[in-house]
Each structure stands twice: as structure tokens, then as C-alpha cells.
C-alpha positions as a Markdown table, in Angstrom:
| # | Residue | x | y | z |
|---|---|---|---|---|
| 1 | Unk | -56.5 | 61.6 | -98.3 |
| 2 | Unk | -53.0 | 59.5 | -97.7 |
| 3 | Unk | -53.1 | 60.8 | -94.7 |
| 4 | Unk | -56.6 | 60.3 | -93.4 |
| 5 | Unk | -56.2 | 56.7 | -94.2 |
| 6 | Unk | -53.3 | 56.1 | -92.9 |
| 7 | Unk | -55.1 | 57.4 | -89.5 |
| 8 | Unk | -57.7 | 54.9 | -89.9 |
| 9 | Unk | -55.1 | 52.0 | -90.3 |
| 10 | Unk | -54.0 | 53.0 | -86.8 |
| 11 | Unk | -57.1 | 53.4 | -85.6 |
| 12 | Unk | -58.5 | 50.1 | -86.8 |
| 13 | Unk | -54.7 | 48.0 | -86.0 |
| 14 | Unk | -55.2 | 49.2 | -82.1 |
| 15 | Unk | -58.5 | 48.3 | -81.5 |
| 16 | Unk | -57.5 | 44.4 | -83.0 |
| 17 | Unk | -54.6 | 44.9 | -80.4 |
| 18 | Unk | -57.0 | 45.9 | -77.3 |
| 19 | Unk | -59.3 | 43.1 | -78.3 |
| 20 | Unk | -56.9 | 40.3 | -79.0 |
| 21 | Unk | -55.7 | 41.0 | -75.4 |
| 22 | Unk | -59.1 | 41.9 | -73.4 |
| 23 | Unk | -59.7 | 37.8 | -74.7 |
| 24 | Unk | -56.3 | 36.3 | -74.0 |
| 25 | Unk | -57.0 | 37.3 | -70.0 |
| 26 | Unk | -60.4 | 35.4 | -69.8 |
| 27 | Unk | -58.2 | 32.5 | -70.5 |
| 28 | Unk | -55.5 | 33.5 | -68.0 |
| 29 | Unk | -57.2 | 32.9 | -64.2 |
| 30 | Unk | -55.4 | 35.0 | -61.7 |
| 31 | Unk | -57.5 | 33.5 | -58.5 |
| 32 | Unk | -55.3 | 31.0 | -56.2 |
| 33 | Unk | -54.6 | 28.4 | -56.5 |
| 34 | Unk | -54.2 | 29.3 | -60.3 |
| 35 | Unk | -57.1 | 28.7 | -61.6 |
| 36 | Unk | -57.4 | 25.2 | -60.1 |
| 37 | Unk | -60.3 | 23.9 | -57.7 |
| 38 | Unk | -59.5 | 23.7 | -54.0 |
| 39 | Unk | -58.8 | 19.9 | -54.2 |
| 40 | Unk | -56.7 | 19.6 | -57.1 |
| 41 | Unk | -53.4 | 17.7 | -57.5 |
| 42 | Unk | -51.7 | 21.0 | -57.0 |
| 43 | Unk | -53.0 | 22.1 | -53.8 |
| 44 | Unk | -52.0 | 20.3 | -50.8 |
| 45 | Unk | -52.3 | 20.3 | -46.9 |
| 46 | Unk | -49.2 | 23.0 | -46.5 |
| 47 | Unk | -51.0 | 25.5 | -48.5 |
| 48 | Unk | -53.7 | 25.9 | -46.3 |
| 49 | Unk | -53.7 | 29.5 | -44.4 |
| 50 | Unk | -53.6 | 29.1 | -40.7 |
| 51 | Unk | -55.0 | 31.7 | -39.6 |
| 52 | Unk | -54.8 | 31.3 | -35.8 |
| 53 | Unk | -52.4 | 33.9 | -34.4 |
| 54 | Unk | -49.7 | 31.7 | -32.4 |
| 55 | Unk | -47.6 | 33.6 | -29.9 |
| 56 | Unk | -43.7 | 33.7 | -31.0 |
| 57 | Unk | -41.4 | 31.6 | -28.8 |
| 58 | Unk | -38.0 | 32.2 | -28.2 |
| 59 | Unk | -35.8 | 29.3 | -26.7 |
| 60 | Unk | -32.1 | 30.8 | -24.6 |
| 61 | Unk | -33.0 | 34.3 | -26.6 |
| 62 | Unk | -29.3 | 36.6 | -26.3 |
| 63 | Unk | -29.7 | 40.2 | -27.0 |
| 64 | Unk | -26.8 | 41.0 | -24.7 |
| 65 | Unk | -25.5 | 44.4 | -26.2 |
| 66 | Unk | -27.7 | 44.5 | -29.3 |
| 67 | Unk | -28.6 | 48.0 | -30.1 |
| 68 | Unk | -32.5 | 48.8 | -31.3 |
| 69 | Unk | -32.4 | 51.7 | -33.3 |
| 70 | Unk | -35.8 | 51.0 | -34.3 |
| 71 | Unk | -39.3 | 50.2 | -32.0 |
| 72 | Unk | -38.4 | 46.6 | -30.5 |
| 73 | Unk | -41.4 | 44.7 | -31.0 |
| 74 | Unk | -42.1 | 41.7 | -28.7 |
| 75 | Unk | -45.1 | 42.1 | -28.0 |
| 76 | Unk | -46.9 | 38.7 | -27.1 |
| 77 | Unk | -44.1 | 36.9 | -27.6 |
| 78 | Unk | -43.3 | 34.1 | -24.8 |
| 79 | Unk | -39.6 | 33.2 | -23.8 |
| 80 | Unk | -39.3 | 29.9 | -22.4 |
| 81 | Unk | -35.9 | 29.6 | -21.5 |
| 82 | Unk | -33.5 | 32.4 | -20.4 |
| 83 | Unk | -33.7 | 36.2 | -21.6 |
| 84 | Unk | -30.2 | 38.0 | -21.7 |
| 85 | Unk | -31.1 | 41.6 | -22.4 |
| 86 | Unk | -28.0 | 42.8 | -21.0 |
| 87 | Unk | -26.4 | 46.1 | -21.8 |
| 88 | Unk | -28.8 | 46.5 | -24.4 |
| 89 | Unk | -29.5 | 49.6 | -25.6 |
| 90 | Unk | -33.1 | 50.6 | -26.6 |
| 91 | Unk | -33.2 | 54.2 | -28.7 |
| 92 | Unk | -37.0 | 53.5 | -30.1 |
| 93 | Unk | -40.1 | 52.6 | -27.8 |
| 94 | Unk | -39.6 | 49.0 | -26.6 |
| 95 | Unk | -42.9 | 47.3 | -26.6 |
| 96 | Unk | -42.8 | 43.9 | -24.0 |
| 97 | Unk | -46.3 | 44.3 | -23.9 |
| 98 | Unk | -48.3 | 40.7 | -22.9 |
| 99 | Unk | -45.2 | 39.0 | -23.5 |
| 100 | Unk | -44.3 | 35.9 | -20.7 |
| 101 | Unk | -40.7 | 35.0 | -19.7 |
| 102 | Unk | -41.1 | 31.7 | -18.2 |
| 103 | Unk | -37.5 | 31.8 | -17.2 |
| 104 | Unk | -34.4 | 34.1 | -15.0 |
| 105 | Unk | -34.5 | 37.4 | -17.6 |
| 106 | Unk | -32.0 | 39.8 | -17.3 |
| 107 | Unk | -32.1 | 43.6 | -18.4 |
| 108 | Unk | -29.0 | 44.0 | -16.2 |
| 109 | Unk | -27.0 | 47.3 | -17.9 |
| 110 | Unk | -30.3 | 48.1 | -20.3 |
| 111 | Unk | -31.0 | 51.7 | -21.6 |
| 112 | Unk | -34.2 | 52.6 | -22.3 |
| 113 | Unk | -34.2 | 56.1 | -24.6 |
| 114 | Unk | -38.1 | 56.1 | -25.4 |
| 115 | Unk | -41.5 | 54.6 | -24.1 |
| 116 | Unk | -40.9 | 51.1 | -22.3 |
| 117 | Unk | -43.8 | 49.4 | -22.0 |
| 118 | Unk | -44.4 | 46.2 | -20.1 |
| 119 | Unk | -47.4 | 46.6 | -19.9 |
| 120 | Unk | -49.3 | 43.2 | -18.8 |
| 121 | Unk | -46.0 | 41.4 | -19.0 |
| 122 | Unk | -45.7 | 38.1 | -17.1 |
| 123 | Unk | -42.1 | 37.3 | -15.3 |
| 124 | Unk | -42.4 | 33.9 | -13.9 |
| 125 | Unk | -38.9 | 33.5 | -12.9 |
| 126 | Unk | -36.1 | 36.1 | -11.4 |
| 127 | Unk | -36.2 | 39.1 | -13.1 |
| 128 | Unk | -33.1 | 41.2 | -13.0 |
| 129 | Unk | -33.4 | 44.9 | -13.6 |
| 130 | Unk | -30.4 | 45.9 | -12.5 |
| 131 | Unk | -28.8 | 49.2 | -13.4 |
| 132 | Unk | -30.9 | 50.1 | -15.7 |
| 133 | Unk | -31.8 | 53.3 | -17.1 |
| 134 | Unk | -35.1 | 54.2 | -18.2 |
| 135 | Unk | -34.7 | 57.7 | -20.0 |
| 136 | Unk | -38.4 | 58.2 | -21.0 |
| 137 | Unk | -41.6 | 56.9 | -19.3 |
| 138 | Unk | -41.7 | 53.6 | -18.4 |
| 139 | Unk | -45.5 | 51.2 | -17.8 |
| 140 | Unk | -45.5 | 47.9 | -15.5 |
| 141 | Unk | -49.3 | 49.0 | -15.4 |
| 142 | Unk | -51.2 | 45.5 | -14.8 |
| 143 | Unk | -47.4 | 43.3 | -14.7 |
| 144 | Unk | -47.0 | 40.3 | -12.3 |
| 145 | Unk | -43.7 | 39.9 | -10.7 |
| 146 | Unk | -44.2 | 36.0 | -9.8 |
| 147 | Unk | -41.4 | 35.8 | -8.1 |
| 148 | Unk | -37.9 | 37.7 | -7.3 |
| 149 | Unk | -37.3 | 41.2 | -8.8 |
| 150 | Unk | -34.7 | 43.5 | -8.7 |
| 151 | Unk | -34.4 | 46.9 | -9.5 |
| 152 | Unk | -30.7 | 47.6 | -8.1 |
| 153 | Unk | -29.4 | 50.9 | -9.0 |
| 154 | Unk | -32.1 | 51.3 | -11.5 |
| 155 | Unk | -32.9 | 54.9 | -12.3 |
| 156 | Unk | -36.4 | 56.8 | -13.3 |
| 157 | Unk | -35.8 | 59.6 | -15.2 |
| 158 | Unk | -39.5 | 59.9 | -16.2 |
| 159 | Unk | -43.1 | 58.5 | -15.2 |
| 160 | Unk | -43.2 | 55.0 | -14.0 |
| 161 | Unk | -46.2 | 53.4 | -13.9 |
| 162 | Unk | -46.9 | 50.2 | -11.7 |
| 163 | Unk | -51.1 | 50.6 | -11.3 |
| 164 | Unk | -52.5 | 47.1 | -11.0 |
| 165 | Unk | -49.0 | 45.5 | -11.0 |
| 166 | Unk | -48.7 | 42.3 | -8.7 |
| 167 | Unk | -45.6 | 41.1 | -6.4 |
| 168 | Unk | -46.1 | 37.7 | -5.6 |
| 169 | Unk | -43.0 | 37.7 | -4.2 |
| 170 | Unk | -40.2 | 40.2 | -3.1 |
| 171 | Unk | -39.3 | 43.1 | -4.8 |
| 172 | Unk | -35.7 | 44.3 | -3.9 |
| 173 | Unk | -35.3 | 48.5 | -4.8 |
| 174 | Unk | -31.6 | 48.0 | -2.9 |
């Protein structure tokens, strides 16, 4: 009998504890901005979301001898000032796909283990691809070379795909 009721004590002390709780969070709002209304005194113009999708710039960007051991990411980004890529050493797929370089870029010394893909890229200043090894395949498909490029002692040890790619101006392969 001791026993039963001790059961029923329990019972009856954890279902007070469920319900005491289950209450407390219909007082405790969890929606942003914290239970507030949208024009509270709490919420202010640098909380809003933007939600437009802005293209990363880079201003003077030096990557000279950095080592990317995982994918290299830059796609749609848009370097405005100089690009130093050189000696850089890419083990992962390098994605420069859609990205702009407004200024000179250099991949001058560059290794290229996996997929490069520059795909769409835009150079609109010297591009310098000198010496550079591209170990895997390699896509220019759709790029425009707007004005000098120069693939100097550049080797092709796979695919290399330049469909639909555009030379405005002259494309040295010395």
C-alpha cells in the first residue's frame, strides 16, 4: 500500500512539473524580434535583412603563395584593383566562375591540382597566366579576354575548354 502511494505521489508531482512548464513558455515568445512588434524601440534600421545578393569586392587582393587546400570559392566575386595569384597553389577545385577582375591579374607560377573553372569570367585588364600548371581540366567556356593575355609556358595536362570564349584583344601562347 506504502508503495502504491508513494507511486501516485510521483505520478501526480510530474504532471504539476509538465504543466507548470507547458505555461511558463506561452509567456516566453521565441519569434524575433523577441516578442516585440516590428516598430518597437528595440528594432531599428540595421536589423533589417537585406536580402539582395551583393557581389564580394576585393580592393589590391594578394594571394601570392597561399596554398588552398580546400575548393577556393570566388565565384561572383569582382576584384577592382590588382589580383596577385602568384605561385599559388590550388589542391581543391578552384571556382572563378562569373567573377570580374577589372584590373592587371596575375596567376604567374599558379598550380592547378583539380577542376579550374573560369567559366564566364570577365578579365578587363592584362591577364597573366604565365607558367602555370593546370593538372586537371580546366573551363574558359563563355570567358572574355578584354584585353592582353598571356599564357607563356603554361601547360595543359587535361581538357581545356575555351567554347564561346572571346579575345578582344591579343592572346600570346609564346
Amino acid at each position: 500500500m506504502l508503495i502504491k502511494y508513494k507511486w501516485e505521489r510521483i505520478f501526480i508531482i510530474l504532471f504539476l512539473l509538465f504543466v507548470g512548464v507547458a505555461f511558463a513558455q506561452e509567456k516566453n515568445p521565441t519569434v524575433y524580434p523577441y516578442g516585440g512588434v516590428l516598430d518597437s524601440s528595440r528594432y531599428t534600421d540595421w536589423m533589417k535583412k537585406n536580402n539582395r545578393r551583393v557581389p564580394l569586392n576585393f580592393i589590391n587582393a594578394n594571394f601570392s603563395g597561399t596554398r588552398f587546400i580546400s575548393q577556393a570559392n570566388f565565384n561572383r566575386v569582382r576584384f577592382d584593383c590588382k589580383a596577385d595569384f602568384l605561385s599559388s597553389q590550388f589542391q581543391s577545385m578552384a571556382d572563378f566562375h562569373n567573377t570580374i577582375f577589372d584590373s592587371l591579374t596575375e596567376f604567374e607560377g599558379a598550380e592547378f591540382d583539380n577542376l579550374a573553372d573560369f567559366g564566364g569570367v570577365q578579365f578587363n585588364s592584362r591577364v597573366y597566366l604565365r607558367v602555370v600548371q593546370f593538372n586537371s581540366r580546366v573551363n574558359f567556356r563563355g570567358a572574355q579576354f578584354n584585353n592582353l593575355v598571356y599564357f607563356w609556358e603554361t601547360e595543359f595536362h587535361r581538357r581545356a575548354d575555351f567554347s564561346r570564349a572571346e579575345f578582344d584583344n591579343k592572346a600570346d601562347f609564346n
